[in-house]
């Protein structure tokens, strides 16, 4: 299995509505991109200081299936319309499980 | 379910042996900490530039079980002996799945 992990920190002036639009937009991707095998996302629970604010963990059968997801126009539209306008910092890893 | 995600970037002078000791040390934690429900770790696949170098995704039944893991002496020993000596950057989120 091939796992994609990405963490976001939002801009200080990002609104709750903008943050919710990211979660809603990403949350629709499993219906649009059949290569997605598992998909979990959520906002940081606030247990530890210094964390990023949002996490997404997505599983695929292969690197190629991940690349279909990464480059899928519906995914790219969510990034352009909802993520990038409020993005302050991003951290990611893709690894074989 | 409560999910812990952490990404590491290693110091430039970190050796392959030191990086392998992190993976080996963390990989032994599921045997030492029964609160761990799922545990996946690995090095970045090199598909995308700008990534961190290592990821760990751990699942627990509850926040309290995560805190048992976070503060467990065997976990803290791995952090002190293997992670911190070669750590250049860290990014984390804990979220409810």
XYZ file of C-alpha atoms in Angstrom:
194
model
C 0.000 0.000 0.000
C 1.147 3.525 -0.703
C 0.264 6.219 1.831
C 0.130 9.973 1.335
C 0.274 12.198 4.430
C -0.058 15.972 4.313
C -0.344 18.522 7.117
C -1.476 22.129 6.706
C -1.223 25.296 8.763
C -3.655 28.027 7.768
C -3.090 31.730 7.384
C -3.931 33.755 10.484
C -6.800 35.501 8.702
C -8.361 32.263 7.399
C -12.030 32.053 8.375
C -13.860 29.060 9.776
C -15.884 29.001 6.557
C -12.731 28.790 4.450
C -11.333 25.994 6.631
C -14.630 24.119 6.411
C -14.594 24.475 2.621
C -11.227 22.700 2.505
C -12.524 19.774 4.546
C -15.720 19.586 2.490
C -13.902 19.812 -0.827
C -11.311 17.195 0.067
C -13.980 15.012 1.653
C -15.747 14.721 -1.703
C -12.657 13.364 -3.479
C -13.202 9.664 -2.641
C -16.421 9.844 -4.684
C -14.588 11.464 -7.592
C -11.352 9.467 -7.617
C -11.844 5.692 -7.445
C -8.130 5.054 -6.937
C -8.514 6.227 -3.313
C -8.584 3.180 -0.995
C -8.825 5.001 2.353
C -9.145 8.674 3.171
C -9.088 10.322 6.593
C -8.904 14.018 7.352
C -9.452 16.280 10.295
C -8.439 19.314 12.288
C -5.804 19.119 14.971
C -7.273 18.164 18.348
C -5.253 20.760 20.259
C -3.595 18.220 22.527
C -0.049 19.374 21.802
C 1.387 22.838 21.128
C 3.203 23.675 17.904
C 1.198 21.357 15.682
C -0.063 21.974 12.197
C -3.823 22.595 12.010
C -5.140 19.984 9.589
C -4.151 16.473 8.489
C -5.013 14.257 5.556
C -3.987 10.589 5.262
C -4.823 8.836 1.997
C -4.056 5.253 0.974
C -3.612 3.844 -2.530
C -2.741 0.475 -4.004
C 0.343 1.869 -5.733
C 2.451 4.928 -6.444
C 0.728 5.186 -9.821
C -2.694 5.352 -8.183
C -1.411 8.078 -5.857
C -0.216 10.027 -8.892
C -3.674 9.748 -10.451
C -5.037 11.330 -7.258
C -2.305 13.968 -7.003
C -2.841 15.177 -10.537
C -6.612 14.629 -10.789
C -8.367 17.799 -11.972
C -11.008 17.615 -9.228
C -8.240 17.415 -6.600
C -6.297 20.208 -8.244
C -9.445 22.355 -8.259
C -9.887 21.915 -4.486
C -6.234 22.860 -3.949
C -6.487 25.960 -6.144
C -9.877 27.158 -4.910
C -9.811 26.244 -1.223
C -6.368 25.184 0.059
C -3.908 27.609 -1.518
C -5.826 30.817 -0.673
C -5.471 30.132 3.072
C -2.271 28.046 3.165
C 0.529 29.249 5.442
C 2.599 26.054 5.738
C 2.516 22.514 4.368
C 4.371 19.322 5.325
C 4.092 16.017 3.464
C 5.470 12.499 3.117
C 4.512 9.633 0.822
C 5.651 6.190 1.954
C 5.114 2.515 1.341
C 3.196 0.760 4.128
C -10.525 6.561 16.628
C -7.765 9.002 17.450
C -4.886 9.331 14.986
C -1.406 10.695 15.581
C 0.633 11.792 12.553
C 4.217 13.002 12.760
C 6.736 13.829 10.033
C 10.479 14.225 10.533
C 13.314 15.777 8.571
C 16.768 14.609 9.591
C 19.923 16.590 10.093
C 22.181 16.722 7.049
C 24.888 14.743 8.820
C 22.532 11.977 9.997
C 23.822 8.564 8.949
C 21.840 5.731 7.440
C 22.523 3.758 10.617
C 21.021 6.507 12.773
C 17.945 6.732 10.539
C 17.546 2.947 10.642
C 17.790 3.011 14.446
C 14.811 5.400 14.567
C 12.695 3.095 12.421
C 13.763 0.035 14.415
C 13.165 1.709 17.769
C 9.749 3.063 16.847
C 8.848 -0.214 15.154
C 9.243 -2.042 18.467
C 6.715 0.197 20.257
C 3.567 -1.762 19.305
C 4.981 -4.690 21.289
C 5.673 -2.460 24.284
C 2.538 -0.274 24.312
C -0.722 -2.245 24.014
C -2.771 0.935 23.552
C -1.474 1.142 19.957
C -4.188 -0.060 17.561
C -2.372 0.544 14.264
C 1.141 1.719 13.545
C 2.694 2.532 10.181
C 6.017 4.191 9.522
C 8.360 4.702 6.633
C 10.778 6.868 4.737
C 9.598 9.290 2.098
C 9.372 7.666 -1.320
C 10.983 10.596 -3.125
C 8.033 11.161 -5.447
C 7.659 14.859 -4.609
C 10.258 17.529 -3.805
C 10.217 19.445 -0.540
C 8.866 16.611 1.581
C 9.874 15.621 5.065
C 11.940 12.403 5.199
C 10.022 10.096 7.530
C 6.392 9.563 8.539
C 4.645 7.809 11.401
C 0.886 7.272 11.598
C -0.458 5.715 14.809
C -4.064 4.967 15.748
C -5.599 4.708 19.210
C -9.056 4.116 20.615
C -9.051 7.444 22.431
C -7.123 10.589 23.269
C -6.252 9.029 26.617
C -4.689 6.003 24.923
C -2.666 8.325 22.701
C -1.412 10.118 25.804
C -0.308 6.789 27.291
C 1.747 6.263 24.125
C 3.077 9.837 23.995
C 4.328 9.728 27.547
C 5.340 6.053 27.703
C 8.932 5.667 28.951
C 9.849 3.249 26.160
C 8.611 5.774 23.580
C 10.370 8.638 25.324
C 13.588 6.601 25.346
C 13.430 6.114 21.565
C 12.853 9.859 21.111
C 15.744 10.797 23.389
C 18.221 8.197 22.123
C 17.429 8.007 18.404
C 15.110 10.781 17.165
C 16.320 13.952 18.849
C 20.040 13.504 18.074
C 19.336 13.662 14.318
C 16.148 15.752 14.211
C 16.178 18.870 12.027
C 12.421 19.492 11.678
C 9.181 17.960 12.945
C 5.540 18.423 11.938
C 2.597 16.799 13.697
C -1.185 16.638 13.969
C -3.480 14.548 16.152
C -7.062 14.253 14.965
C -10.225 12.281 15.466
C -11.021 9.909 12.601
